Amino acid sequence: QVQLVESGGGLVQAGGSLRLSCTASGSIFSINVMGWHRQAPGKQRELVAFITRGGSTNAADSVKSRFTISRDNAKNTVYLQMDSLKPEDTAVYYCNADILLGGTGYYTGRRLDAWGQGTLVTVSS
C-alpha cells in the first residue's frame, strides 16, 4: 500500500557533504512524523533526526550541529542534509514515516509505521 524510496547514499571523503532524499507513495491520507535512523556495522539502530508535519525537528547530539532534516509535504518527501561528514557517520541510513492510510479526503482509520530499504553511506578517512 505504501512505499518509501530513498536516494543519495554513496561514498564520500571526511569533511564532505551528502544529501539523502526519501519519498513516500501509495495509499496516503496524511503523514505525521518523518525521520531518519542509521545502523553502523556491529551496532544497534539509532535515531538520527525526525521532523513533524508542522516542521518541528530534533536530532541526535552526535549530528545536530552538522545534519539538517527538512520535508516537503506536497511531495511527501523528507531530506537529510549531511555536512562535515566523519568516518563514524558510516552506516546504513533508513527512512521512516508515520502514515495515516487512505487517499485524498479519505482516512481508513489505519496507521502504518513505514520503513525504507536503507541506503549505505560510507565516509572515508
Coordinates of C-alpha atoms in Angstrom, one line a residue:
Q1 CA 0.0 0.0 0.0
V2 CA 2.9 2.4 0.8
Q3 CA 6.4 2.6 -0.5
L4 CA 9.4 4.6 0.7
V5 CA 12.1 5.2 -1.9
E6 CA 15.5 6.5 -0.8
S7 CA 18.3 8.1 -2.7
G8 CA 21.5 10.0 -2.2
G9 CA 23.7 7.4 -0.4
G10 CA 27.3 6.7 -1.5
L11 CA 30.9 7.2 -0.8
V12 CA 32.3 10.5 0.4
Q13 CA 35.5 11.7 1.9
A14 CA 35.7 13.0 5.5
G15 CA 34.7 16.6 5.7
G16 CA 32.4 16.3 2.6
S17 CA 28.7 16.6 2.2
L18 CA 25.8 14.4 1.1
R19 CA 22.1 14.8 0.8
L20 CA 19.6 12.0 1.3
S21 CA 16.1 12.0 0.0
C22 CA 13.1 9.8 0.7
T23 CA 9.7 9.9 -1.0
A24 CA 6.6 8.1 0.2
S25 CA 3.9 7.0 -2.3
G26 CA 0.8 4.8 -2.3
S27 CA -2.4 4.9 -0.2
I28 CA -1.7 8.0 1.8
F29 CA -4.2 10.3 3.6
S30 CA -1.5 12.1 5.6
I31 CA 1.9 11.7 7.1
N32 CA 2.8 12.7 10.6
V33 CA 6.4 12.4 11.7
M34 CA 9.1 11.5 9.2
G35 CA 12.7 10.7 10.2
W36 CA 16.0 9.0 9.6
H37 CA 17.7 6.2 11.5
R38 CA 21.1 4.6 10.9
Q39 CA 22.8 1.3 11.8
A40 CA 26.6 1.1 11.8
P41 CA 28.3 -2.3 11.5
G42 CA 28.0 -4.3 14.7
K43 CA 25.9 -1.6 16.4
Q44 CA 22.2 -1.1 17.2
R45 CA 20.0 1.1 15.0
E46 CA 19.8 4.6 16.3
L47 CA 17.6 7.7 15.7
V48 CA 19.4 10.4 13.7
A49 CA 16.7 13.0 13.3
F50 CA 13.0 13.5 12.9
I51 CA 10.6 16.2 11.7
T52 CA 6.9 16.7 12.4
R53 CA 4.4 17.7 9.7
G54 CA 4.5 21.2 11.1
G55 CA 8.2 21.4 10.8
S56 CA 9.4 20.8 14.4
T57 CA 12.7 19.0 14.4
N58 CA 15.0 17.0 16.7
A59 CA 18.4 15.4 16.1
A60 CA 20.9 13.2 18.0
D61 CA 23.6 15.1 19.8
S62 CA 26.2 13.5 17.7
V63 CA 24.9 15.0 14.5
K64 CA 22.8 18.1 15.4
S65 CA 25.5 20.6 14.6
R66 CA 26.2 19.0 11.2
F67 CA 23.0 17.5 9.8
T68 CA 19.7 19.2 8.9
I69 CA 16.4 17.5 8.3
S70 CA 13.6 19.0 6.2
R71 CA 10.5 18.0 4.4
D72 CA 8.2 18.9 1.5
N73 CA 4.7 17.9 2.5
A74 CA 3.3 18.5 -1.1
K75 CA 5.8 15.9 -2.4
N76 CA 5.7 13.5 0.6
T77 CA 9.4 13.8 0.8
V78 CA 11.9 14.1 3.7
Y79 CA 15.6 15.2 3.3
L80 CA 18.7 14.8 5.3
Q81 CA 21.5 17.3 4.5
M82 CA 24.7 15.9 5.9
D83 CA 27.7 18.3 6.2
S84 CA 31.2 17.9 7.7
L85 CA 30.9 14.1 7.5
K86 CA 33.1 11.9 9.7
P87 CA 34.1 8.3 9.4
E88 CA 31.9 7.4 12.4
D89 CA 28.9 8.5 10.3
T90 CA 29.4 5.4 8.1
A91 CA 26.2 3.4 8.3
V92 CA 23.1 2.2 6.5
Y93 CA 20.6 5.0 6.7
Y94 CA 16.9 4.2 6.9
C95 CA 14.0 6.5 6.2
N96 CA 10.7 6.1 8.1
A97 CA 7.3 7.7 8.1
D98 CA 4.2 7.6 10.4
I99 CA 1.5 7.3 7.8
L100 CA -2.3 7.6 8.0
L101 CA -3.6 5.3 5.3
G102 CA -6.2 6.4 2.8
G103 CA -6.4 8.9 0.0
T104 CA -7.4 12.5 -0.8
G105 CA -10.1 13.4 1.7
Y106 CA -10.4 9.8 2.9
Y107 CA -8.9 8.2 6.0
T108 CA -9.3 4.5 6.5
G109 CA -8.6 4.7 10.2
R110 CA -5.5 2.6 9.9
R111 CA -2.0 3.8 10.6
L112 CA 1.4 2.4 9.4
D113 CA 4.9 2.9 10.6
A114 CA 6.7 2.5 7.2
W115 CA 10.4 2.0 6.5
G116 CA 12.6 2.2 3.5
Q117 CA 15.1 -0.4 2.4
G118 CA 18.1 1.7 3.6
T119 CA 20.9 3.4 1.7
L120 CA 24.6 3.0 2.5
V121 CA 26.7 6.0 3.4
T122 CA 30.4 5.4 3.6
V123 CA 32.8 8.1 4.8
S124 CA 36.5 7.6 4.1
S125 CA 39.2 9.0 6.3

